[in-house]
Backbone as numpy.savetxt, mean C-alpha at the origin, in Angstrom:
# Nx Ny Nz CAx CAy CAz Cx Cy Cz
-1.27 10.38 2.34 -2.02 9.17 2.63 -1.72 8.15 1.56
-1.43 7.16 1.90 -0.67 5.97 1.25 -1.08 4.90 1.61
-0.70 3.45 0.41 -1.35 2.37 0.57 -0.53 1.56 -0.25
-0.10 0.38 0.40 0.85 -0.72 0.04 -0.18 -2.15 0.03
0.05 -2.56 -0.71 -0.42 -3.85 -0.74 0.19 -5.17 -0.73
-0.25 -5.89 0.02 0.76 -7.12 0.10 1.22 -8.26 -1.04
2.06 -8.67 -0.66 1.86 -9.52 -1.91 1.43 -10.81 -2.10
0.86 -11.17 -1.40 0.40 -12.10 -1.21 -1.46 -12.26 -1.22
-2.24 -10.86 -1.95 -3.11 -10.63 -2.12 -3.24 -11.57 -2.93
-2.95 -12.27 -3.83 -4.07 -12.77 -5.05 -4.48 -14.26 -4.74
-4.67 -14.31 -3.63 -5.42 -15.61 -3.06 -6.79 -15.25 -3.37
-7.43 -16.19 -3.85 -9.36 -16.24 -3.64 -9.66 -15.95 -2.31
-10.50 -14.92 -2.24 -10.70 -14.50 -0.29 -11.83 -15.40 0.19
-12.82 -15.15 -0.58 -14.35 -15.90 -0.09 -14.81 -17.10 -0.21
-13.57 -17.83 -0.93 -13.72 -19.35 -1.40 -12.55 -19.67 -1.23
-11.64 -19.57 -0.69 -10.05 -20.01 0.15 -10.18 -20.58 0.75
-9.37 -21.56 1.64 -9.43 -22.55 2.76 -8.57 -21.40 3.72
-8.60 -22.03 4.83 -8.41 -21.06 6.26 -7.15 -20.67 5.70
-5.54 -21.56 5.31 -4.66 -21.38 4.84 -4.36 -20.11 3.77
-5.30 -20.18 2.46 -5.30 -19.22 1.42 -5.86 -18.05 2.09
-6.84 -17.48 3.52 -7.55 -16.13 3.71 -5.86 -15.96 4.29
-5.52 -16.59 4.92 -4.44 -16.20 6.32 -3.08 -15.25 4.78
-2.56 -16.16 3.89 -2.39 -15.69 3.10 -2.56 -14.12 2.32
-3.93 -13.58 2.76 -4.35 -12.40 2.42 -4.16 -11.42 2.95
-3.17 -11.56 4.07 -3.19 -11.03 5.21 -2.76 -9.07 5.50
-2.71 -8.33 6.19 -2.51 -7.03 5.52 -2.77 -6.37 4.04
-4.14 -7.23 3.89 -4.37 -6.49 2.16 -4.55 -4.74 1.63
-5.31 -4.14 2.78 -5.42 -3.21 2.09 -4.93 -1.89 2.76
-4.25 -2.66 4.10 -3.73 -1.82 5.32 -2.38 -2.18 5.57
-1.27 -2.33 4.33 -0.39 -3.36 4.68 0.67 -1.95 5.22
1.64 -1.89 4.55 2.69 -0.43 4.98 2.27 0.58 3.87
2.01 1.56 4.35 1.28 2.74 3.90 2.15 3.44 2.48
2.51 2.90 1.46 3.61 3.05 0.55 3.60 3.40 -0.75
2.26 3.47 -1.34 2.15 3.13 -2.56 0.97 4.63 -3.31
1.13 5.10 -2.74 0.15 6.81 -3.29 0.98 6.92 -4.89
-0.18 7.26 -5.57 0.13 8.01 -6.88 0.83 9.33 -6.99
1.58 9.29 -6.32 2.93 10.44 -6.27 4.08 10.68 -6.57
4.60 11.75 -6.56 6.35 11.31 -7.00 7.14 12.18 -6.16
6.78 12.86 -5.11 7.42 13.37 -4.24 8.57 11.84 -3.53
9.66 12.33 -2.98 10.68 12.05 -2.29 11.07 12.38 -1.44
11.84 12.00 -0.78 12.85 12.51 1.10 13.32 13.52 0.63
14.39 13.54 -0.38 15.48 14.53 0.08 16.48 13.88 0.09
17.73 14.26 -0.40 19.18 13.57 0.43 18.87 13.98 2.20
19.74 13.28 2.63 19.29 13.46 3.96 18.61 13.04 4.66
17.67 13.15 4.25 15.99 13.24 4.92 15.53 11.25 5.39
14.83 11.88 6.46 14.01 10.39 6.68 12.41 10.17 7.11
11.49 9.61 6.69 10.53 9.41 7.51 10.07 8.04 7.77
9.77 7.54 9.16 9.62 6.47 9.39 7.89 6.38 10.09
7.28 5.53 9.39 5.90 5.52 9.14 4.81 4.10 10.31
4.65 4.63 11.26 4.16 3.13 12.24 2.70 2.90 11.82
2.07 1.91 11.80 0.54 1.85 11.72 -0.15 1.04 12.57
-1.25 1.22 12.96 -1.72 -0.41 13.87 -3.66 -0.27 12.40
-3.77 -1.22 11.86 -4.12 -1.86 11.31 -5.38 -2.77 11.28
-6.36 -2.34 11.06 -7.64 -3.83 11.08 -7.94 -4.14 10.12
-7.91 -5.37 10.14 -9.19 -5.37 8.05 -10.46 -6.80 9.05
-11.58 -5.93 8.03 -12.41 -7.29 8.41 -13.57 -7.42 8.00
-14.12 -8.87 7.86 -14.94 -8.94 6.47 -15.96 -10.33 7.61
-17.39 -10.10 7.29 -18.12 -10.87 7.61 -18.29 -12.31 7.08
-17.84 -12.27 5.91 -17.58 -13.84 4.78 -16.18 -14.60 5.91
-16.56 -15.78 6.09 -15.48 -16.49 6.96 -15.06 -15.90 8.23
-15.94 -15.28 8.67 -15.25 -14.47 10.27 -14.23 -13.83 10.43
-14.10 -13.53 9.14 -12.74 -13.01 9.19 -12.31 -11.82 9.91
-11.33 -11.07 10.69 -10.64 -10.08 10.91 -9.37 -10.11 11.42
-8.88 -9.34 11.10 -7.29 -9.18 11.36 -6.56 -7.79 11.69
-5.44 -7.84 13.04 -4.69 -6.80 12.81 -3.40 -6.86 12.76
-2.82 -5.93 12.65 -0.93 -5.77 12.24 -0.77 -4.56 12.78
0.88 -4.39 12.45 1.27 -3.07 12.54 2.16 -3.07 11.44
1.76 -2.42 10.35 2.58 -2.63 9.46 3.69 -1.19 9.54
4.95 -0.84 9.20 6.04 -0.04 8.88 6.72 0.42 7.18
6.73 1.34 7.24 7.45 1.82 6.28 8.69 3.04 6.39
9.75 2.95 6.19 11.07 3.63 6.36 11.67 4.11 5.04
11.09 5.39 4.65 11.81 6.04 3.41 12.80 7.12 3.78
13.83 6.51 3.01 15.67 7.40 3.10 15.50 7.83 1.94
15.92 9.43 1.95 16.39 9.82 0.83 17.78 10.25 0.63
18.65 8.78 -0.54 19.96 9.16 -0.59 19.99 10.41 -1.70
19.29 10.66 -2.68 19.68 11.84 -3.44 18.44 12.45 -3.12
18.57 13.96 -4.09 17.62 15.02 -4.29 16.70 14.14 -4.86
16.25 13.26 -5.97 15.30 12.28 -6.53 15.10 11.23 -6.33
16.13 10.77 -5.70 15.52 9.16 -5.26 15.46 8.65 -4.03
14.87 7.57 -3.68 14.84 7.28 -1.87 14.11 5.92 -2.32
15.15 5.59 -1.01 14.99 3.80 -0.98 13.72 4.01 -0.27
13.23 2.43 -0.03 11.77 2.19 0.72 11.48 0.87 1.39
11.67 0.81 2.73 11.60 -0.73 3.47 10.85 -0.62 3.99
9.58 -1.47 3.60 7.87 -1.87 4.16 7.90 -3.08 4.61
7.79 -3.25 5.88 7.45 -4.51 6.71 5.85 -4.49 7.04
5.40 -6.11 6.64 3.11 -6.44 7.19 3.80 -6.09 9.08
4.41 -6.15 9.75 4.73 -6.38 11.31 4.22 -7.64 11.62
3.53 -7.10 12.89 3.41 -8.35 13.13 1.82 -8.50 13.40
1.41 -9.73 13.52 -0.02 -9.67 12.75 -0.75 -11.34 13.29
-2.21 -10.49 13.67 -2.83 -11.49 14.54 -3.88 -11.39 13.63
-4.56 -12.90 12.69 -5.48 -13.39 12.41 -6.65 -14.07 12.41
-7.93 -13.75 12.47 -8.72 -14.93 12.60 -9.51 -14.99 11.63
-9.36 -16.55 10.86 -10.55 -17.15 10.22 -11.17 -18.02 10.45
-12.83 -18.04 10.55 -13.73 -19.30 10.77 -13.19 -20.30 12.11
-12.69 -18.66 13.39 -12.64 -19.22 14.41 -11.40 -19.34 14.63
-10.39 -19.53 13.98 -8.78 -20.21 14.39 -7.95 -18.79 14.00
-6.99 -18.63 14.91 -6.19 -17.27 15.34 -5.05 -18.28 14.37
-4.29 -17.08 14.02 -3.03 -17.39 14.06 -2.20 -15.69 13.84
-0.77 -16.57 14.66 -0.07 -15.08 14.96 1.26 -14.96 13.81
1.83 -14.46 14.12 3.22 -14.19 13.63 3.45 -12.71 12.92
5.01 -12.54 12.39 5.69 -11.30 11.74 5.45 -12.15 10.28
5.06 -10.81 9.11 4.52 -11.15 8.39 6.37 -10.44 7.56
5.70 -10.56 6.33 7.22 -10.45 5.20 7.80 -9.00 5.03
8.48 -8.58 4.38 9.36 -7.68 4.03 9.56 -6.99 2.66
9.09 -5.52 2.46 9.60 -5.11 0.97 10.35 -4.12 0.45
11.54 -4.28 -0.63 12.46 -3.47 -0.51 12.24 -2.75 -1.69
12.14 -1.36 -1.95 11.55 -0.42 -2.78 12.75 0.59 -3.39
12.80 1.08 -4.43 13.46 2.26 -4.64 12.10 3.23 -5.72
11.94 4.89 -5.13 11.78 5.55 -6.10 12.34 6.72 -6.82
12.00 7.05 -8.03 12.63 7.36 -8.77 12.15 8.50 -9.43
12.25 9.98 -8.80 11.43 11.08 -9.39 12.16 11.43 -10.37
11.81 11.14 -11.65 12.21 12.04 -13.12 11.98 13.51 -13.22
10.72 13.83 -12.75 10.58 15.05 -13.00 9.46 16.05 -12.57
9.74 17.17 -11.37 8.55 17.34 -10.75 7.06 18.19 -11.46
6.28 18.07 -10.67 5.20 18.91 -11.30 4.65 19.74 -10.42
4.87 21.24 -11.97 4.74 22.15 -11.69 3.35 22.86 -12.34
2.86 23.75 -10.92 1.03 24.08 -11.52 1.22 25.09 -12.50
2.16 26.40 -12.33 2.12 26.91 -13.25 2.36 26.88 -14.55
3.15 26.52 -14.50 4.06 25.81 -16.23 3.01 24.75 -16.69
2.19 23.91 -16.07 1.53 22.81 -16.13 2.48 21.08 -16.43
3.38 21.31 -15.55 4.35 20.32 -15.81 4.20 19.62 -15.30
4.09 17.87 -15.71 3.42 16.48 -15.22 4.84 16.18 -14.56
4.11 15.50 -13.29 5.61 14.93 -12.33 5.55 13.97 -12.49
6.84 12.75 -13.07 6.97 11.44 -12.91 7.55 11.14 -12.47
7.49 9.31 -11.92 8.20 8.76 -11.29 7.89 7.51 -11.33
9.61 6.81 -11.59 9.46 5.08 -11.26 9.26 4.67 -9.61
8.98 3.22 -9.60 9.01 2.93 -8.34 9.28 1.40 -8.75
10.29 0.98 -7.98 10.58 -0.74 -8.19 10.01 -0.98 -6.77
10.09 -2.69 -6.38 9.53 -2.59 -5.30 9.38 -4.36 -5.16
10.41 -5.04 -4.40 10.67 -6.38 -4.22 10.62 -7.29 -3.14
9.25 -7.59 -3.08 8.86 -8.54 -1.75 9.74 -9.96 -1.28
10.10 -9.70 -0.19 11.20 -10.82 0.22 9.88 -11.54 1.63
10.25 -12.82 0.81 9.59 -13.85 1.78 10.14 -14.00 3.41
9.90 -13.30 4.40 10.62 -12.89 5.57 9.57 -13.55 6.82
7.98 -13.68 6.44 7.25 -13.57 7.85 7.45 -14.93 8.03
6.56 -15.59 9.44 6.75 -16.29 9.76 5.83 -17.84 8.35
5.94 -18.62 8.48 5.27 -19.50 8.01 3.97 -19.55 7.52
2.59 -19.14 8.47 1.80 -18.82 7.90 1.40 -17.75 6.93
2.20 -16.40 7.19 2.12 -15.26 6.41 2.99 -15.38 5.27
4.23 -16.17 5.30 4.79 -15.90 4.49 4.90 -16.14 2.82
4.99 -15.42 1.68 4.74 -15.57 0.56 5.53 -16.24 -0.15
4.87 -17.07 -1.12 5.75 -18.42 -1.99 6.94 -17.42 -2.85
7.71 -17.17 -2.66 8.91 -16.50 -3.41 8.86 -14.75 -3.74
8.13 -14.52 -2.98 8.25 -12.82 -2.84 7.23 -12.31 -4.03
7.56 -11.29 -4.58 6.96 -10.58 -5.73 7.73 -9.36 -5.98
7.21 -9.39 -7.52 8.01 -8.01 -7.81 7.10 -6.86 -8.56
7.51 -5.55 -8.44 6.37 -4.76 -8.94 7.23 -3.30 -9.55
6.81 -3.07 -10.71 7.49 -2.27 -11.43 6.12 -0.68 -11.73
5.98 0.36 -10.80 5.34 1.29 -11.21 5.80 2.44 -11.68
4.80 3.05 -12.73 4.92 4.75 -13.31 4.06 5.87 -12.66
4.67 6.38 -12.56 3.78 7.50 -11.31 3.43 8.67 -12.56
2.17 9.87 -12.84 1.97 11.23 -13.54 1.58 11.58 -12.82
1.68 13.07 -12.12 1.09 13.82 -11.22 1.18 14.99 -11.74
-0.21 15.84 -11.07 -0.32 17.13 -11.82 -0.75 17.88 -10.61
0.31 18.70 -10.74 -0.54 20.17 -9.13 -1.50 20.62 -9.86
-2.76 21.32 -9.29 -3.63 21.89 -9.76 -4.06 23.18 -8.74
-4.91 24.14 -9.17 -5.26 25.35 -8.18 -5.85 24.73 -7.31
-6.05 25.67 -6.30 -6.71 25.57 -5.00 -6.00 24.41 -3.88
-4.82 24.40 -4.00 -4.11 23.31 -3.17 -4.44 22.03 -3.59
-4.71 21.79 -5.11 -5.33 20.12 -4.63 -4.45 19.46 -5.89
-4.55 18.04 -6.09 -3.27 17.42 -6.76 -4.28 15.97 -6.88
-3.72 15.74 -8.67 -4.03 14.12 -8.84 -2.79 13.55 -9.26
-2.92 12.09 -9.57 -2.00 11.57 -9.32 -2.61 10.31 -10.23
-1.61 9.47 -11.24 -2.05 8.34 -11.59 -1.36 7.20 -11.57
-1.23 5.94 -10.97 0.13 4.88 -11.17 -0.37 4.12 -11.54
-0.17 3.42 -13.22 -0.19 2.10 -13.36 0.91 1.63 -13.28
0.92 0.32 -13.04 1.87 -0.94 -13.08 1.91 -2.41 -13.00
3.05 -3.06 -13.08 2.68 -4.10 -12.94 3.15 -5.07 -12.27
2.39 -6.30 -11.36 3.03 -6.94 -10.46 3.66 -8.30 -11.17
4.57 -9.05 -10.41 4.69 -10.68 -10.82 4.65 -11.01 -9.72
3.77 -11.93 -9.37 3.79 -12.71 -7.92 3.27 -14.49 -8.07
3.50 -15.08 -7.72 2.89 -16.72 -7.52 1.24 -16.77 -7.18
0.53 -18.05 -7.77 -0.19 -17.99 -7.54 -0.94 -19.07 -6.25
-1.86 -19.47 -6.25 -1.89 -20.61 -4.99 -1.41 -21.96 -5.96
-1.17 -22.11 -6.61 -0.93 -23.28 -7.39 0.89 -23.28 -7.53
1.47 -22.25 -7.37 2.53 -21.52 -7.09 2.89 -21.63 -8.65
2.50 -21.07 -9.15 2.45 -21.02 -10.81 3.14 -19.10 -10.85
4.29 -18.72 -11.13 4.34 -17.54 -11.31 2.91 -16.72 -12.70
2.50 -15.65 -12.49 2.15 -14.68 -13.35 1.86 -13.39 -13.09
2.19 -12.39 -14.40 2.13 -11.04 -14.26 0.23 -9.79 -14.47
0.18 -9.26 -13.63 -0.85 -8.70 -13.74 -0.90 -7.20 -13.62
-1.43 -6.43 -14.35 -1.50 -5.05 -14.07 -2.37 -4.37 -13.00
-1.92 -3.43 -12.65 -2.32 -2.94 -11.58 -2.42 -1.25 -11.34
-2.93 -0.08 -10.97 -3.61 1.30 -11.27 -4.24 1.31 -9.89
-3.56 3.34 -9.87 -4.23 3.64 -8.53 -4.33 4.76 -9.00
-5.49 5.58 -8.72 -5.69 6.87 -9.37 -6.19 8.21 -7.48
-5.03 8.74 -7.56 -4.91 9.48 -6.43 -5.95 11.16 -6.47
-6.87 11.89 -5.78 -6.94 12.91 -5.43 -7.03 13.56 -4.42
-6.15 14.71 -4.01 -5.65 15.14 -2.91 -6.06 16.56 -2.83
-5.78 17.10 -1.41 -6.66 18.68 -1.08 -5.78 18.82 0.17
-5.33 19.97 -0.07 -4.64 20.23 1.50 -5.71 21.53 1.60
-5.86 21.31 3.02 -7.00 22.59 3.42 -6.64 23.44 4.07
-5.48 23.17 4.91 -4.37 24.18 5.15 -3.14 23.59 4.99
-1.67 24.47 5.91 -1.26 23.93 5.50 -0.72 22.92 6.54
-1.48 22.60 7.25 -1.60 20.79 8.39 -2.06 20.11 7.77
-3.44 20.53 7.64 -4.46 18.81 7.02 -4.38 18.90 5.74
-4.90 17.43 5.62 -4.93 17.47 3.74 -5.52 16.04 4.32
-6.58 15.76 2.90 -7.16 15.02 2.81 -6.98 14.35 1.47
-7.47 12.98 1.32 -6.92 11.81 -0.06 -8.13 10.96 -0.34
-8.67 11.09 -1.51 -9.49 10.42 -1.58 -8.27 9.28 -3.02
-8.50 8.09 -3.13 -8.39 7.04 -4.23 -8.83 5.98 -4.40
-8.73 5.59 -5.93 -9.40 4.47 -6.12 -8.16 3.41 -6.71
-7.86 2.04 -6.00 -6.56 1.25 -5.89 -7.34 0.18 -6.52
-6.26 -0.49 -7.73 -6.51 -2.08 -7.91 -5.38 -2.65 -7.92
-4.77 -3.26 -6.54 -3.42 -3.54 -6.75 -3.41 -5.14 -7.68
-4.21 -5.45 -8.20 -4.36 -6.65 -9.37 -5.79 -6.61 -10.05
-5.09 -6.72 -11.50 -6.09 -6.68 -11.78 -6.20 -8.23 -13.35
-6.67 -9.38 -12.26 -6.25 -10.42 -13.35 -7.66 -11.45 -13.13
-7.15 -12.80 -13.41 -8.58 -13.84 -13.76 -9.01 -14.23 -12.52
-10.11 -14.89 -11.85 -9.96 -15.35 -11.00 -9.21 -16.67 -10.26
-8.75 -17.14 -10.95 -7.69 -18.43 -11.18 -6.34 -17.43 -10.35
-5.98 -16.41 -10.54 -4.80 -15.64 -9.77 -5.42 -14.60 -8.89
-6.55 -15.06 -8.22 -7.28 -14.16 -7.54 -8.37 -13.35 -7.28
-8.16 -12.94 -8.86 -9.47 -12.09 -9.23 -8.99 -10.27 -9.29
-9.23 -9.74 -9.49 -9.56 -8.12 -9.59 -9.72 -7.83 -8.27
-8.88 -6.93 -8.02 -8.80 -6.44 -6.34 -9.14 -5.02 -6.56
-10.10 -4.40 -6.38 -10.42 -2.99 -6.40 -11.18 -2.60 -4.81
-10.32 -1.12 -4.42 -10.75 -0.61 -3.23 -11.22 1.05 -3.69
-12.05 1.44 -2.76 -12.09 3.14 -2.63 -11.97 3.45 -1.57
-11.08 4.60 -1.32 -10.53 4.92 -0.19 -10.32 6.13 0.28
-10.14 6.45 1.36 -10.40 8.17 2.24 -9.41 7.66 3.01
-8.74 8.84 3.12 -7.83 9.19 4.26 -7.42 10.95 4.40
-6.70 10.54 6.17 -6.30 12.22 6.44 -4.99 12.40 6.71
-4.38 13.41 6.57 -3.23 13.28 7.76 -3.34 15.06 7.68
-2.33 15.33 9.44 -2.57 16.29 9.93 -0.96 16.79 10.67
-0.19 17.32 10.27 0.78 17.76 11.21 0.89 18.18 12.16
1.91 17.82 13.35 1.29 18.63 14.60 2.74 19.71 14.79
4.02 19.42 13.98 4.77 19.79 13.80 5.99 19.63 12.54
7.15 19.84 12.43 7.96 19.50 11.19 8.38 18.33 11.49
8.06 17.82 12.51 8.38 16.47 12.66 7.42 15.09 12.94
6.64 15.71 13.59 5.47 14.79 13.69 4.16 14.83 12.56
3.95 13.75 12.24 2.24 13.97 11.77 1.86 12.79 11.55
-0.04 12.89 11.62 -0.93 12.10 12.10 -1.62 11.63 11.04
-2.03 10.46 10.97 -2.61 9.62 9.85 -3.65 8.89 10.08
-4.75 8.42 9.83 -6.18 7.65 9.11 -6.40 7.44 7.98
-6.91 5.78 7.70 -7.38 5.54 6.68 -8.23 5.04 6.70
-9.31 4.27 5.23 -9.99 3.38 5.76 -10.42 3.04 4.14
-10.43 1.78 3.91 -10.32 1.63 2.31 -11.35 0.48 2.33
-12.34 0.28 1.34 -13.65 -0.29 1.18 -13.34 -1.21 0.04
-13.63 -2.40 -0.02 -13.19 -3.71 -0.91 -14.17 -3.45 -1.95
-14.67 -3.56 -3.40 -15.70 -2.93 -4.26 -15.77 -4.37 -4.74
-15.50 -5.35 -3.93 -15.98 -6.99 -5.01 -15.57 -7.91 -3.48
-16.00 -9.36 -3.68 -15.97 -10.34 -2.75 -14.30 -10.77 -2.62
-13.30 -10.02 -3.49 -12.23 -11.06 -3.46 -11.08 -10.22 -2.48
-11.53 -9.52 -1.73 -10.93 -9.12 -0.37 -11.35 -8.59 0.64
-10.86 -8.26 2.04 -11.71 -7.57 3.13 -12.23 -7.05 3.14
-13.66 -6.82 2.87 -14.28 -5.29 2.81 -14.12 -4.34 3.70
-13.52 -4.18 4.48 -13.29 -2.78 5.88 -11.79 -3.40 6.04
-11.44 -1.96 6.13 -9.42 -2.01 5.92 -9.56 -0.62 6.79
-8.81 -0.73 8.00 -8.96 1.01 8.70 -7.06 0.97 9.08
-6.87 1.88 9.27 -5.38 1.83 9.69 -5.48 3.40 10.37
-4.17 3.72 11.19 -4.04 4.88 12.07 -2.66 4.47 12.25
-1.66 5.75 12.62 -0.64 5.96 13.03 0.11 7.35 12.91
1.42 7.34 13.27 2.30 8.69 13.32 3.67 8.50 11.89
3.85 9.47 11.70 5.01 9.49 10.47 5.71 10.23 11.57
7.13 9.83 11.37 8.07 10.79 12.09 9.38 11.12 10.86
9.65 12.38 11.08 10.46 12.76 9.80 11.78 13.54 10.84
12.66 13.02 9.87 13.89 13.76 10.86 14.96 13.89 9.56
């Protein structure tokens, strides 16, 4: 269970003009990408990730859905590229819809080194990760963003696993002023067999002044469930912990791995 954030989050949500919410768009349901992990594909390997998407918040009428995508290749045993598209994505604030395909992000990660429960060996991993201004006009972000994370993960008994990523973003602000902000997601996981597994985390994909947005912090639950080595099933649903984004973020979809 995974969580990408757009980049175009650090708009003011509750004091924005219709322009700056639309801006916000796929915040906390964007392409499912960003878990405190360091697992990888595989050479070989592929999984391609569909979602359909709501976020929605009673401040400004707001709600919105998408379908956001994510497509991880793994060219080696440790690393695998990562292309996260918002899809495409129907908005409303304070009454006025607007539609369009939202932007594009191109990722590589980078497992250094796995973790192992017995030995007690911490798994790391880089993750780069470079938003290209792609959606249509309203969604689309003033010059992309870039985001540089460190992944520690630790297996632990009883099937269950944490996980910690700080990092940090550079993205524009509404003033289109570039600046850099840090950002931390702290992952815990439980597989209960070996289909389901469940994710609880707590995400701040920014964490800066309110002048670049404000502090974006969510808590979040999700499931997923295999129905085979190729198929499996996903829910989320991630809770905004301050006014400066959607408070209700739900997402659902299939991973297909081949």
């Amino acid at each position: 269970m995974t969580v990408k954030f757009n980049s175009n989050f650090c708009h003011i949500f509750k004091l924005a003009p219709v322009a700056a919410l639309l801006a916000t768009s796929v915040l906390a349901t964007q392409a499912f990408a960003a878990e405190a992990e360091v697992d990888v594909m595989g050479k070989g390997n592929t999984q391609l990730e569909f979602k359909l998407a709501h976020s929605k918040d009673k401040s400004n009428n707001y709600k919105e859905t998408s379908t956001p995508f994510l497509a991880r290749i793994g060219v080696t045993e440790t690393i695998e590229i990562r292309v996260a598209a918002d899809g495409y994505i129907k908005s409303t604030v304070l009454g006025e819809t607007t539609r369009g395909m939202g932007d594009t992000n191109l990722g590589v990660r980078w497992r250094l080194q796995e973790s192992d429960e017995k030995t007690g060996q911490t798994g790391m991993a880089l993750q780069l990760e470079q938003g290209l201004p792609t959606g249509a006009r309203a969604f689309k972000s003033d010059g992309g963003s870039t985001a540089l994370k460190y992944t520690a993960a630790w297996a632990l008994p009883n099937d269950m696993s944490l996980g910690v990523q700080p990092g940090l973003l550079r993205v524009k602000n509404e003033d289109g002023r570039w600046y850099v902000a840090p950002s931390v997601s702290v992952t815990f996981a439980k597989s209960w067999t070996p289909q389901f597994r469940t994710v609880a985390e707590l995400i701040a994909p920014q964490l800066t002044s309110l002048g670049n947005g404000g502090n974006q912090i969510f808590a979040a639950l999700g499931a997923t469930y295999s129905l085979n080595d190729m198929f499996e099933l996903e829910v989320f649903y991630a809770r905004s912990l301050n006014s400066n984004a959607p408070a209700n973020n739900l997402a659902a979809g299939v991973n297909v791995k081949f």
